[in-house]
Coordinates of N, CA and C and ligand atoms in Angstrom, one line a residue:
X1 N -47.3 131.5 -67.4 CA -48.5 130.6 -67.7 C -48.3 129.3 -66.9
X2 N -49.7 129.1 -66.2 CA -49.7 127.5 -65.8 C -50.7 126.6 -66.7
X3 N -50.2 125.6 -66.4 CA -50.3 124.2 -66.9 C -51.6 123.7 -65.7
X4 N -52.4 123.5 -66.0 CA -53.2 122.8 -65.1 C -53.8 121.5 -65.1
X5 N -53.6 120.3 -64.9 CA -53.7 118.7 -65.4 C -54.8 118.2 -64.0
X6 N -55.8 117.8 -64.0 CA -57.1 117.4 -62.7 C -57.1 116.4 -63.2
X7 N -57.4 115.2 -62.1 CA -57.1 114.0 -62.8 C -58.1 113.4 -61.6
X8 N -58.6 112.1 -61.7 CA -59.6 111.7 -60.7 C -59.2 111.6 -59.3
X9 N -57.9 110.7 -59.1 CA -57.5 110.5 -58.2 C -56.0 111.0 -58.0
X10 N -55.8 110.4 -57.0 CA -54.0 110.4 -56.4 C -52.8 109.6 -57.0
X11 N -53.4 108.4 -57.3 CA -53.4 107.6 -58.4 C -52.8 108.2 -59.9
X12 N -53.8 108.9 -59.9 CA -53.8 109.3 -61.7 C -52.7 110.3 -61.7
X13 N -52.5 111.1 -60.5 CA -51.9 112.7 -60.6 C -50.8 111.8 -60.7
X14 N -49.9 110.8 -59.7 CA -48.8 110.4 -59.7 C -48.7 109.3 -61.4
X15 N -49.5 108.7 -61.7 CA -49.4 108.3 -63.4 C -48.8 110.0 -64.3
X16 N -49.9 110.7 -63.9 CA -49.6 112.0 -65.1 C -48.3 112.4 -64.5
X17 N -47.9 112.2 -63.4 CA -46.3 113.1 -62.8 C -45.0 112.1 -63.6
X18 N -45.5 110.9 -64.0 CA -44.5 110.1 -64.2 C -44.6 110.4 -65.8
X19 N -45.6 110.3 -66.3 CA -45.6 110.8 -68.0 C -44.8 112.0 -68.0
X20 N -45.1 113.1 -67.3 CA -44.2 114.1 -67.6 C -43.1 114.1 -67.0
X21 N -42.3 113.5 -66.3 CA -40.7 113.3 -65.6 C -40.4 112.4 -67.2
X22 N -40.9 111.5 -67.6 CA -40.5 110.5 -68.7 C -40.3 111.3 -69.2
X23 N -41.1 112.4 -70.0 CA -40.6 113.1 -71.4 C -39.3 114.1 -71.0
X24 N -39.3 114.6 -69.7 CA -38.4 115.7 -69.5 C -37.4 114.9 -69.3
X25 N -37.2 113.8 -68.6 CA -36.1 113.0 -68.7 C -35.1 112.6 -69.9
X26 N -36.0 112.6 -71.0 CA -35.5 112.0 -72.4 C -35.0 112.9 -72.9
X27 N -35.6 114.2 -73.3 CA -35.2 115.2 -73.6 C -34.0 116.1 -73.2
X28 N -33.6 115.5 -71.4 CA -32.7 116.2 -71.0 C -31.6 115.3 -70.9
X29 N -31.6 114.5 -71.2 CA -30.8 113.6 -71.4 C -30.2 113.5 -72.9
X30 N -30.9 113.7 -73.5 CA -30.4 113.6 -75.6 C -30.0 115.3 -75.7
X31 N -30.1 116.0 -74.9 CA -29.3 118.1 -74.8 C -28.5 117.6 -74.5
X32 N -28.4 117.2 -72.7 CA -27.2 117.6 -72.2 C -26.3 116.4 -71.8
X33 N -27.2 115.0 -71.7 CA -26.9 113.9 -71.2 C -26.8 113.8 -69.8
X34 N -27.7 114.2 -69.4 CA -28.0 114.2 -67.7 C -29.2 114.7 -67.2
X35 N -29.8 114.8 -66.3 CA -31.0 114.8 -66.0 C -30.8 115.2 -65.0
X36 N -31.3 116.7 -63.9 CA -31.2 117.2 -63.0 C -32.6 117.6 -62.2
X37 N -33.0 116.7 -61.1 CA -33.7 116.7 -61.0 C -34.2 117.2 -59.5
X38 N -34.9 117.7 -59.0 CA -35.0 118.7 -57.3 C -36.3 117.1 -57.2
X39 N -36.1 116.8 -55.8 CA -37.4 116.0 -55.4 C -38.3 116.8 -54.0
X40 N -39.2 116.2 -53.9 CA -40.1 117.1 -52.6 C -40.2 116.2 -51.5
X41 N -40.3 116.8 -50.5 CA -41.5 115.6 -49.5 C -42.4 116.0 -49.0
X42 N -43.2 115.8 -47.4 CA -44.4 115.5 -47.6 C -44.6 114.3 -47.9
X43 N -46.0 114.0 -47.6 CA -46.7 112.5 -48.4 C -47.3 112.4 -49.5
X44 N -47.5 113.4 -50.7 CA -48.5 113.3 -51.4 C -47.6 112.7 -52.9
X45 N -45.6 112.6 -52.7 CA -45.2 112.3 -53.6 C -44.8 110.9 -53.3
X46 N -45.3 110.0 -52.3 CA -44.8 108.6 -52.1 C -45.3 107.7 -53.3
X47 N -46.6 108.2 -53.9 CA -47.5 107.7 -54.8 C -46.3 108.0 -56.2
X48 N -45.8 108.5 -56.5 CA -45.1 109.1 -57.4 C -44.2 108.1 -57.7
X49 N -43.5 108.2 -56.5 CA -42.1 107.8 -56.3 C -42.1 106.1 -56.6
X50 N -43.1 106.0 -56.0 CA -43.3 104.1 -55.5 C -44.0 104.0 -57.3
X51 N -44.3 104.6 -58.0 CA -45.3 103.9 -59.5 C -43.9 104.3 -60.3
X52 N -42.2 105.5 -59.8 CA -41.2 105.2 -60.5 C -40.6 104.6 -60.6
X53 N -40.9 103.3 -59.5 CA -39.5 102.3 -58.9 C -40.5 100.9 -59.7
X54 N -41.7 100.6 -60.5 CA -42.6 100.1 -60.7 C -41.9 99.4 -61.9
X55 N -41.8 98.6 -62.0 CA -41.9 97.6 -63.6 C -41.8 98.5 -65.0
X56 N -43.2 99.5 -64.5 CA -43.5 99.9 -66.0 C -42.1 101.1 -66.2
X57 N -42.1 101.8 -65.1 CA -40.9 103.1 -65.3 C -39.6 102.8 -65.0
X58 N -39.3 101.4 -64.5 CA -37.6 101.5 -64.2 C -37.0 101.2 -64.9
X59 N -37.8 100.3 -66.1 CA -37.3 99.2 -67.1 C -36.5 100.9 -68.1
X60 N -37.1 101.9 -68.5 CA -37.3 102.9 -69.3 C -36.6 104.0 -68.9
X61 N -36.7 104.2 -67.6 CA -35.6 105.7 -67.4 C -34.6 105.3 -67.6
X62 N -33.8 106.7 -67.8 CA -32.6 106.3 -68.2 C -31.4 106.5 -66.8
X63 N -31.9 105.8 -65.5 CA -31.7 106.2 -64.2 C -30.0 106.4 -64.2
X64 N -29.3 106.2 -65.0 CA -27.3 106.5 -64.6 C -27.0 108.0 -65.0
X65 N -28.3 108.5 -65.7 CA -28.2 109.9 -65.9 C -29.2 110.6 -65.2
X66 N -29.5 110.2 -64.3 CA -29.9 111.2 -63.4 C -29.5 111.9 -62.4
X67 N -29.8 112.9 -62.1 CA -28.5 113.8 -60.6 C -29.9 114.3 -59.5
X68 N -30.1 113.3 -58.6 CA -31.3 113.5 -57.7 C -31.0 114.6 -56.8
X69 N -31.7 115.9 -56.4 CA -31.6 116.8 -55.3 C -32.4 116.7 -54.9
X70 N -32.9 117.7 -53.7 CA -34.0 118.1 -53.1 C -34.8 119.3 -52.8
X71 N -35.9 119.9 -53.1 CA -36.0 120.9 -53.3 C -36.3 121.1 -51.4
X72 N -36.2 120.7 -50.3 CA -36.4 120.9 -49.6 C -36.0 119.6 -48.3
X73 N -35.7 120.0 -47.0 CA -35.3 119.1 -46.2 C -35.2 119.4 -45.0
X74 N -36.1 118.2 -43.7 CA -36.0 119.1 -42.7 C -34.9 118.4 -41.9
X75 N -34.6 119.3 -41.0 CA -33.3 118.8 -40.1 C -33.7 117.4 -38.9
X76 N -33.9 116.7 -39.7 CA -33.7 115.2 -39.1 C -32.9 114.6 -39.5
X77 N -32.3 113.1 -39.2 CA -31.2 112.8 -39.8 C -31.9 111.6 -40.9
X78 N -31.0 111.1 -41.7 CA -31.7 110.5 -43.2 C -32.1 109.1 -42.7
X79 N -31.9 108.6 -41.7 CA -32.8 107.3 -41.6 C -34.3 107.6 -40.9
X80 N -34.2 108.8 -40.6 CA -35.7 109.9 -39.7 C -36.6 109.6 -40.4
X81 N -38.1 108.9 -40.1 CA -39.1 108.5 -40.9 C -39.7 110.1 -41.8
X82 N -39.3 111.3 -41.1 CA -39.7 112.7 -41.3 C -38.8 112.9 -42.1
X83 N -37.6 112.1 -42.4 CA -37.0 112.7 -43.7 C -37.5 112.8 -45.3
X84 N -37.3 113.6 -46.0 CA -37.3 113.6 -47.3 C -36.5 112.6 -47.9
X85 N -35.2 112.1 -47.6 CA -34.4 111.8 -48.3 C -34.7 110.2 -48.1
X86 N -35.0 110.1 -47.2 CA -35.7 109.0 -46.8 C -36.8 108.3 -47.6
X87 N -37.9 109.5 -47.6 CA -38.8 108.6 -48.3 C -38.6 108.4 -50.0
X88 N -37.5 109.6 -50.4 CA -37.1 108.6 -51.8 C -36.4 107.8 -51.5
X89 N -35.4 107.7 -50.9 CA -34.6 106.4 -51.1 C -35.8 105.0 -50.9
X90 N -36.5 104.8 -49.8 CA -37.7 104.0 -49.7 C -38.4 103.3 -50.3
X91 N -38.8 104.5 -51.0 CA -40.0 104.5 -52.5 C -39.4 104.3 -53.5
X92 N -38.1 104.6 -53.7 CA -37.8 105.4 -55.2 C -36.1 104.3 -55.4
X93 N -35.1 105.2 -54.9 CA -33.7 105.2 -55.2 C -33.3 104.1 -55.0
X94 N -33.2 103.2 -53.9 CA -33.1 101.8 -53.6 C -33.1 100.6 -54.6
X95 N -34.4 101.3 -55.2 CA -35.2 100.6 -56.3 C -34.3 100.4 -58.0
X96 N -33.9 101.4 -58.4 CA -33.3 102.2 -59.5 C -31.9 102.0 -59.4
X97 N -31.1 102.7 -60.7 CA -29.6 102.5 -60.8 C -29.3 104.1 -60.8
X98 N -29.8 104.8 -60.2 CA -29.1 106.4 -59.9 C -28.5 106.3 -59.0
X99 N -27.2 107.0 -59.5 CA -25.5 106.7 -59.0 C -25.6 108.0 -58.2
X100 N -26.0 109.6 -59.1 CA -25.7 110.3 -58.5 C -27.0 111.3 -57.5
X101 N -26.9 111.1 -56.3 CA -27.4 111.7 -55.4 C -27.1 112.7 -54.4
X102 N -27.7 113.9 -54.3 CA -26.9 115.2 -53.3 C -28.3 114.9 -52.4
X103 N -28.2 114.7 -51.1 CA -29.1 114.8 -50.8 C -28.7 116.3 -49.8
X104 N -29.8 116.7 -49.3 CA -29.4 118.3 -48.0 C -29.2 117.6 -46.6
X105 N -28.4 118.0 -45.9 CA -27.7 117.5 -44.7 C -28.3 118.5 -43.6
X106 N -29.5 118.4 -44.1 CA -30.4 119.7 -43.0 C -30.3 118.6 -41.3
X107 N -29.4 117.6 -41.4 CA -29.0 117.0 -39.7 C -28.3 118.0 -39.0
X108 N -27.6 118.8 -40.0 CA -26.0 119.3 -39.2 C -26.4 120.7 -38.2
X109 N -25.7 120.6 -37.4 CA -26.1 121.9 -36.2 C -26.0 122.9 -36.6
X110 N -25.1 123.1 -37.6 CA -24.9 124.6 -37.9 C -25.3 124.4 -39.4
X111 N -26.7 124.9 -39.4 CA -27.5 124.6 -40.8 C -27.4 125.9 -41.5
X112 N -26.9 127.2 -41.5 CA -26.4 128.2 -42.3 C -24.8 127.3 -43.4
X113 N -24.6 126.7 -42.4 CA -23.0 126.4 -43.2 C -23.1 125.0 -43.9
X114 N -25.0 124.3 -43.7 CA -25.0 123.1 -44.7 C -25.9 123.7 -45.8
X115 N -26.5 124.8 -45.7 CA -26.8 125.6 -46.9 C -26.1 126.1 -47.8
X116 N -24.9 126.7 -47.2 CA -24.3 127.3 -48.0 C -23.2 126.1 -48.5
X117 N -23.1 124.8 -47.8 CA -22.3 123.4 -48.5 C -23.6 123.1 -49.5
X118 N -24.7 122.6 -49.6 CA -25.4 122.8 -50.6 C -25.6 123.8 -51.7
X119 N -25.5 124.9 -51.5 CA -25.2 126.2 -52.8 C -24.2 125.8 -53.8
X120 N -23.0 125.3 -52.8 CA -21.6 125.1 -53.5 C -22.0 123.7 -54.6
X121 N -22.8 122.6 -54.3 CA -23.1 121.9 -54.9 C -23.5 122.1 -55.8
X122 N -25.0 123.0 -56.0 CA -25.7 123.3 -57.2 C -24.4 124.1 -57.9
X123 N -24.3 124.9 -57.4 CA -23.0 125.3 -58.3 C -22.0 124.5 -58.9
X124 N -21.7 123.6 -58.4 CA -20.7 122.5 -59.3 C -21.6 121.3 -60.4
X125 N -22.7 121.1 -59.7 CA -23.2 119.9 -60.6 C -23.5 120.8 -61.3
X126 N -24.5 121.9 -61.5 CA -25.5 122.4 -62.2 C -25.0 124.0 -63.5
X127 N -23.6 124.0 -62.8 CA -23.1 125.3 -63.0 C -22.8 124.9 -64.8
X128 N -22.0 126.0 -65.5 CA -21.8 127.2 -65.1 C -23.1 128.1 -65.0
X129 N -22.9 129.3 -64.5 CA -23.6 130.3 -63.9 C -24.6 129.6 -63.3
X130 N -25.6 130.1 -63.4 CA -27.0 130.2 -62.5 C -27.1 129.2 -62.1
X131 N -27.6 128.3 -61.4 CA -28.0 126.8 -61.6 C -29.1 126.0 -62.0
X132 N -29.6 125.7 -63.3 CA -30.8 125.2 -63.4 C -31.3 124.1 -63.6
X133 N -32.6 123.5 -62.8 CA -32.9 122.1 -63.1 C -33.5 121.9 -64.4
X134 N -33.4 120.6 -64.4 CA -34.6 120.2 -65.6 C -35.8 120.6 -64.9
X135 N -35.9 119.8 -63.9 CA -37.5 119.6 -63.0 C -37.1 119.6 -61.5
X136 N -38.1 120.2 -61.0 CA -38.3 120.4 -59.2 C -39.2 120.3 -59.1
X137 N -40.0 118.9 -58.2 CA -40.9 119.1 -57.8 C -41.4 119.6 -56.8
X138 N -42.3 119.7 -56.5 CA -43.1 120.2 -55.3 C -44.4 119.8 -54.9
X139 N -44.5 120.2 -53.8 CA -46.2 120.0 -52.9 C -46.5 121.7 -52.4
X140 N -47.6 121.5 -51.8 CA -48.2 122.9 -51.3 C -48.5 122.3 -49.9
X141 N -48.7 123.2 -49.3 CA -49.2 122.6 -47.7 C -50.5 123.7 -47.6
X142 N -51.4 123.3 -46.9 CA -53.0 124.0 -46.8 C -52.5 125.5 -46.4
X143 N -51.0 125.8 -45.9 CA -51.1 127.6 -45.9 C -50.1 128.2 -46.6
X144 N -50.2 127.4 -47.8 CA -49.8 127.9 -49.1 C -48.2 128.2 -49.4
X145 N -47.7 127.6 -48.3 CA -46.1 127.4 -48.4 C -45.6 126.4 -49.6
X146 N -44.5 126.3 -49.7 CA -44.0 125.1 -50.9 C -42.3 125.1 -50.7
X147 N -41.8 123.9 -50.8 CA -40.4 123.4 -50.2 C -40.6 124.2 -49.3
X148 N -40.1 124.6 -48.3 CA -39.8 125.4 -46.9 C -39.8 126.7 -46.8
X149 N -41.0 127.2 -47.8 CA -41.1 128.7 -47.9 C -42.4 129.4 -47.6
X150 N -42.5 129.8 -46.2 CA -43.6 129.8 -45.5 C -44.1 131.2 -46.0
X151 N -45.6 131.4 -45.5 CA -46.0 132.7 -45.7 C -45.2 133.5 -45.0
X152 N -45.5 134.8 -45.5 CA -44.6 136.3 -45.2 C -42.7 135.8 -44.4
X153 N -42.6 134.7 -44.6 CA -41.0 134.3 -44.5 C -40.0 135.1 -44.8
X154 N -38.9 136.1 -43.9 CA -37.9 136.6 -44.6 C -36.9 136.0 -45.6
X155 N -37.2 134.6 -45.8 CA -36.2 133.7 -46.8 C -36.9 134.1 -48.0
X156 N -38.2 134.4 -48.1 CA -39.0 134.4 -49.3 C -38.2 135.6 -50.4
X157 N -37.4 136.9 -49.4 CA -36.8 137.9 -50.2 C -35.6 137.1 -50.3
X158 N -35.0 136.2 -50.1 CA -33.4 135.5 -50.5 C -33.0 135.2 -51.6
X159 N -32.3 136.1 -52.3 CA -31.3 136.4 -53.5 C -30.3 134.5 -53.5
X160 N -29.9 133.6 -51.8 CA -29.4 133.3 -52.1 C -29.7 131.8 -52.6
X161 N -28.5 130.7 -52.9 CA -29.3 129.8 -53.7 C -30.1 128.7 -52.7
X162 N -29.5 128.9 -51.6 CA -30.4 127.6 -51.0 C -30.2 128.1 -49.0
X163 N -31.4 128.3 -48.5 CA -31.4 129.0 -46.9 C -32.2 128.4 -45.9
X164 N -31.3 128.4 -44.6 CA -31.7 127.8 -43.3 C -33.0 128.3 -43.2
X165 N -34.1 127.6 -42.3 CA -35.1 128.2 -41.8 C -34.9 127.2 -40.3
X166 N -34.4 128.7 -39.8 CA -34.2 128.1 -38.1 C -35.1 128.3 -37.2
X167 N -36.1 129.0 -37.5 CA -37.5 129.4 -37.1 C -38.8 128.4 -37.2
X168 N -38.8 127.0 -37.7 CA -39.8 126.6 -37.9 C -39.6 125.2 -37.1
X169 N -40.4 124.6 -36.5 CA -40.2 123.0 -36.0 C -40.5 122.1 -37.0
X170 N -39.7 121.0 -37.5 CA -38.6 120.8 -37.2 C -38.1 122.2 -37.8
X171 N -36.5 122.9 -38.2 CA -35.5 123.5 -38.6 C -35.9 122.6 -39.8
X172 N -35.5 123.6 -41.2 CA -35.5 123.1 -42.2 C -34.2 123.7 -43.2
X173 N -33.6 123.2 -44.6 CA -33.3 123.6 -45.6 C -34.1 123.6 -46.6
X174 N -34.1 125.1 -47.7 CA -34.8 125.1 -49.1 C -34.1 125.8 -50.2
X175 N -34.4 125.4 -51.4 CA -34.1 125.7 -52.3 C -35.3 127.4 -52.1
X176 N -34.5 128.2 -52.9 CA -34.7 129.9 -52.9 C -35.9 129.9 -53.8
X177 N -36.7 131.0 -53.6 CA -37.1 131.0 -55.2 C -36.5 131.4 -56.3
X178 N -35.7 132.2 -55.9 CA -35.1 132.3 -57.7 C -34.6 131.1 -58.1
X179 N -34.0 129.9 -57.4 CA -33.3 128.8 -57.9 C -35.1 128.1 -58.2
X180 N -36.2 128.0 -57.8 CA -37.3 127.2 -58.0 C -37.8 127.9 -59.6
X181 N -37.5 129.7 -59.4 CA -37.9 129.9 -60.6 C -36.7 130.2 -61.8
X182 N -36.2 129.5 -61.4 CA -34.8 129.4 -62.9 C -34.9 128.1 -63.5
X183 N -35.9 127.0 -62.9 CA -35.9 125.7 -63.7 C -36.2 125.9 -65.4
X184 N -36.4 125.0 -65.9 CA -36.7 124.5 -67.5 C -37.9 124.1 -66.7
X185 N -38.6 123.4 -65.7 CA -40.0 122.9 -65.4 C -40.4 122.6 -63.6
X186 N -41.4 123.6 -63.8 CA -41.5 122.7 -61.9 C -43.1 122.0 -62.0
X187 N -43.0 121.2 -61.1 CA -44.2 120.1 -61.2 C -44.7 120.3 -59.3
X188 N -46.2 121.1 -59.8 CA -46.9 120.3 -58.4 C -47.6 119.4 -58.1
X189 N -47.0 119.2 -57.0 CA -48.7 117.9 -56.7 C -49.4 118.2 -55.6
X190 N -50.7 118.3 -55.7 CA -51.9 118.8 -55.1 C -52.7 117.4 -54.9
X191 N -52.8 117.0 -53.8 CA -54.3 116.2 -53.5 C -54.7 116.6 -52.5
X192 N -56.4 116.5 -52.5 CA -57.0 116.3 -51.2 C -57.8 117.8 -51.1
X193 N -58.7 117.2 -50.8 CA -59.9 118.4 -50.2 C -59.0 119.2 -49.5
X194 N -58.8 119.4 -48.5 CA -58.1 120.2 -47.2 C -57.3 121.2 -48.3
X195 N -56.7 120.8 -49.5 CA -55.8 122.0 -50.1 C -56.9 122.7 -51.2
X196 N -57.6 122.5 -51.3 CA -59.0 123.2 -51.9 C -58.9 124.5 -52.5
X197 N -59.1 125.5 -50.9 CA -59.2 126.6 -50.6 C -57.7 127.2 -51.3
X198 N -56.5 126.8 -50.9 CA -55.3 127.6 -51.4 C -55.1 127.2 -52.5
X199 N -55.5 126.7 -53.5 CA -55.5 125.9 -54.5 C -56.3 126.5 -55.6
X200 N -57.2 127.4 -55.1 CA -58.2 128.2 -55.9 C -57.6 129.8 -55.7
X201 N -57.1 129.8 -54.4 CA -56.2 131.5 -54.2 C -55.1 131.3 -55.2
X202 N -54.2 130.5 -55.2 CA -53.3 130.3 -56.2 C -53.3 130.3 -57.2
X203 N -53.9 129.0 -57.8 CA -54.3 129.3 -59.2 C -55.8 130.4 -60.3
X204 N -56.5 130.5 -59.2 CA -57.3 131.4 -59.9 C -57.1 132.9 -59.7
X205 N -56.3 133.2 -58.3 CA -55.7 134.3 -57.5 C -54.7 134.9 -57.9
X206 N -54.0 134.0 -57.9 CA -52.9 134.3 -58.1 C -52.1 135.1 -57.1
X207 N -52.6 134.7 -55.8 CA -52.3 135.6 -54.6 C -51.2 135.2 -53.7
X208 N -50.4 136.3 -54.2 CA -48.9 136.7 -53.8 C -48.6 135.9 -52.5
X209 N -49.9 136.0 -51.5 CA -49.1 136.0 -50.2 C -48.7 134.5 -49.4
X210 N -49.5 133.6 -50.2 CA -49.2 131.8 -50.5 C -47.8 132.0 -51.8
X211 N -46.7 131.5 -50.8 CA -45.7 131.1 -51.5 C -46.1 130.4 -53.1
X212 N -46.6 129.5 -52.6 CA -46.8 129.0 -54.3 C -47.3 129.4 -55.2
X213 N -47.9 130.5 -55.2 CA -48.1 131.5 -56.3 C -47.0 132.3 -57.1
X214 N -45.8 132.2 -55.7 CA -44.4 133.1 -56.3 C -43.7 132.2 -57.1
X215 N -43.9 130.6 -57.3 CA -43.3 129.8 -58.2 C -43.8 129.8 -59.5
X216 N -43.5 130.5 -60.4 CA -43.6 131.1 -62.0 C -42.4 130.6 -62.5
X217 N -42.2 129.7 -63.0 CA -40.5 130.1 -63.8 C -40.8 131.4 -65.4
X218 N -39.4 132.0 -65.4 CA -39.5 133.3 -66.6 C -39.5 131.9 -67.6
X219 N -38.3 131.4 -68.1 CA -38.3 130.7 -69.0 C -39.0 129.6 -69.1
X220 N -39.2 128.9 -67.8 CA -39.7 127.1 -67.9 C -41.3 126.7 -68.0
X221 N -41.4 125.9 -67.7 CA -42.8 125.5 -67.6 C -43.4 125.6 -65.9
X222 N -44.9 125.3 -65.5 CA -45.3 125.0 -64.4 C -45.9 124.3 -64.7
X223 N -46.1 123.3 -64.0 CA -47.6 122.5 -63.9 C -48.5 122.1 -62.9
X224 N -49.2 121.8 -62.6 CA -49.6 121.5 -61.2 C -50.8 120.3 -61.9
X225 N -50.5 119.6 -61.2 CA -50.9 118.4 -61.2 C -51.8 118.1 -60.0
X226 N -53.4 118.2 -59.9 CA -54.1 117.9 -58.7 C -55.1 116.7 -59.0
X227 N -55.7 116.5 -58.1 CA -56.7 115.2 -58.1 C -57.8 116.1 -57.8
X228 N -59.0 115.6 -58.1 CA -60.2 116.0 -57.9 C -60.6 116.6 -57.3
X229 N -60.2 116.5 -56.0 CA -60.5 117.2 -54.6 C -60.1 118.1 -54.5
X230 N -58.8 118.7 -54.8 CA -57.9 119.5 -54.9 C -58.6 120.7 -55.6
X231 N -59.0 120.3 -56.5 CA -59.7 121.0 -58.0 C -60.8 121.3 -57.9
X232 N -61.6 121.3 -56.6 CA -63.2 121.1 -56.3 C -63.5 122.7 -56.3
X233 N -62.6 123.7 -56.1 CA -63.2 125.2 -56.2 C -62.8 125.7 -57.3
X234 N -62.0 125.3 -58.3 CA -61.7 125.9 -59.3 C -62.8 125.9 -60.4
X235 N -62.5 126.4 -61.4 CA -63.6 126.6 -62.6 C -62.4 126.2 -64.1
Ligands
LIG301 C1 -42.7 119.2 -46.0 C2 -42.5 120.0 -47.3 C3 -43.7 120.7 -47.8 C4 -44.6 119.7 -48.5 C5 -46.0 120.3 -48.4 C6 -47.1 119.3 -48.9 O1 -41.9 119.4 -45.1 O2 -43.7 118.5 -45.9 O3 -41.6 120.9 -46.9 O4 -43.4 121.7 -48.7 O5 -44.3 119.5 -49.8 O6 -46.3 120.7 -47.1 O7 -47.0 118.2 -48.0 P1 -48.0 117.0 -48.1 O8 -47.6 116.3 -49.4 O9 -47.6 116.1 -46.9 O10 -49.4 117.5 -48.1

């Protein structure tokens, strides 16, 4: 089942993204005492990021328990304006008292062996067995990919927990789907006319061949969180 939350603006979607990171934060912090969290990039979560570093949400997280990842990263290096890691730190981390940060080293040349140094990671923070987050966020891109998992992609069949894509410009790292769909919660964010169209195949479709349809978690929640525009073909 999805969660579906439409909200007027860009604005609003990144307010509702922060209501729900607050509750899952609290909650996963009073279980387990830590907070494990996948972030996205793209531009549609700077809005996010920048209203968490905000007066109203820094005063309240419980930021020394959080464990920041990435659900995705492309091989630039971390001061790269095209980095992910980048635009949280920018928006977000700078801001805040979270100590612990993994970010993906999708810089390194031989990006098979910084995948598999990130695997080893989720497996040590996140372990034992499987590795699961609280929350992973995510975005969609207008041809229906999500973190670095492009349509008909051979990574899309990967058993493993996190894989190069040396095929795409830039080179990228991503979290697998089975690791996207083993969370407790994944959170989308959708704005903007232009995502319309895959945004109505997805959620009203349900159609396989846009990656983001294949993010279901068995156990967790979904949400997708869009703005107006986003939401203009659905019913
Ligand atoms: C990227 C991400 C990608 C992103 C979507 C949405 O490299 O940009 O891998 O999955 O989340 O493409 O991007 P926007 O938020 O920029 O629309």
């Amino acid at each position: 089942m999805r969660d579906i939350i439409i909200c007027e603006t860009p604005d609003d979607v990144a307010d509702a993204a922060a209501d729900l990171i607050f509750e899952s934060q609290t909650q996963a912090v009073a279980a387990r005492g830590a907070y494990r969290v996948a972030l996205c990039g793209g531009a549609t979560p700077r809005l996010l990021y920048e209203r968490l570093a905000s007066d109203e949400w820094r005063e309240v997280m419980n930021w020394p328990e959080w464990e920041v990842f990435w659900s995705d990263e492309r091989a630039v290096s971390p001061e790269h304006t095209d980095s992910h890691y980048r635009l949280a730190y920018d928006a977000l981390l700078r801001e805040v008292a979270v100590q612990n940060v993994w970010r993906m080293r999708a810089e390194a040349a031989a990006l098979g062996e910084a995948a598999d140094e990130y695997a080893r990671t989720l497996r040590s923070r996140l372990g034992p067995g499987f590795p699961v987050f609280d929350t992973i966020l995510l975005g969609m891109g207008s041809d229906g990919h999500t973190a670095s998992l492009f349509p008909g992609h051979r990574v899309l069949d990967s058993s493993a927990l996190v894989e190069a894509v040396e095929d795409m410009t830039p080179r990228r790292l991503t979290l697998t789907l089975p690791v996207l769909n083993g969370a407790r919660q994944v959170i989308f964010l959708v704005t903007g006319a232009e995502k319309a169209e895959r945004v109505r195949d997805v959620l009203e479709h349900n159609d396989p061949r846009f990656p983001a349809a294949q993010v279901l978690p068995e156990e967790g929640t979904c949400t997708w969180i869009l703005d107006h525009e986003a939401a203009r073909l659905i019913r």
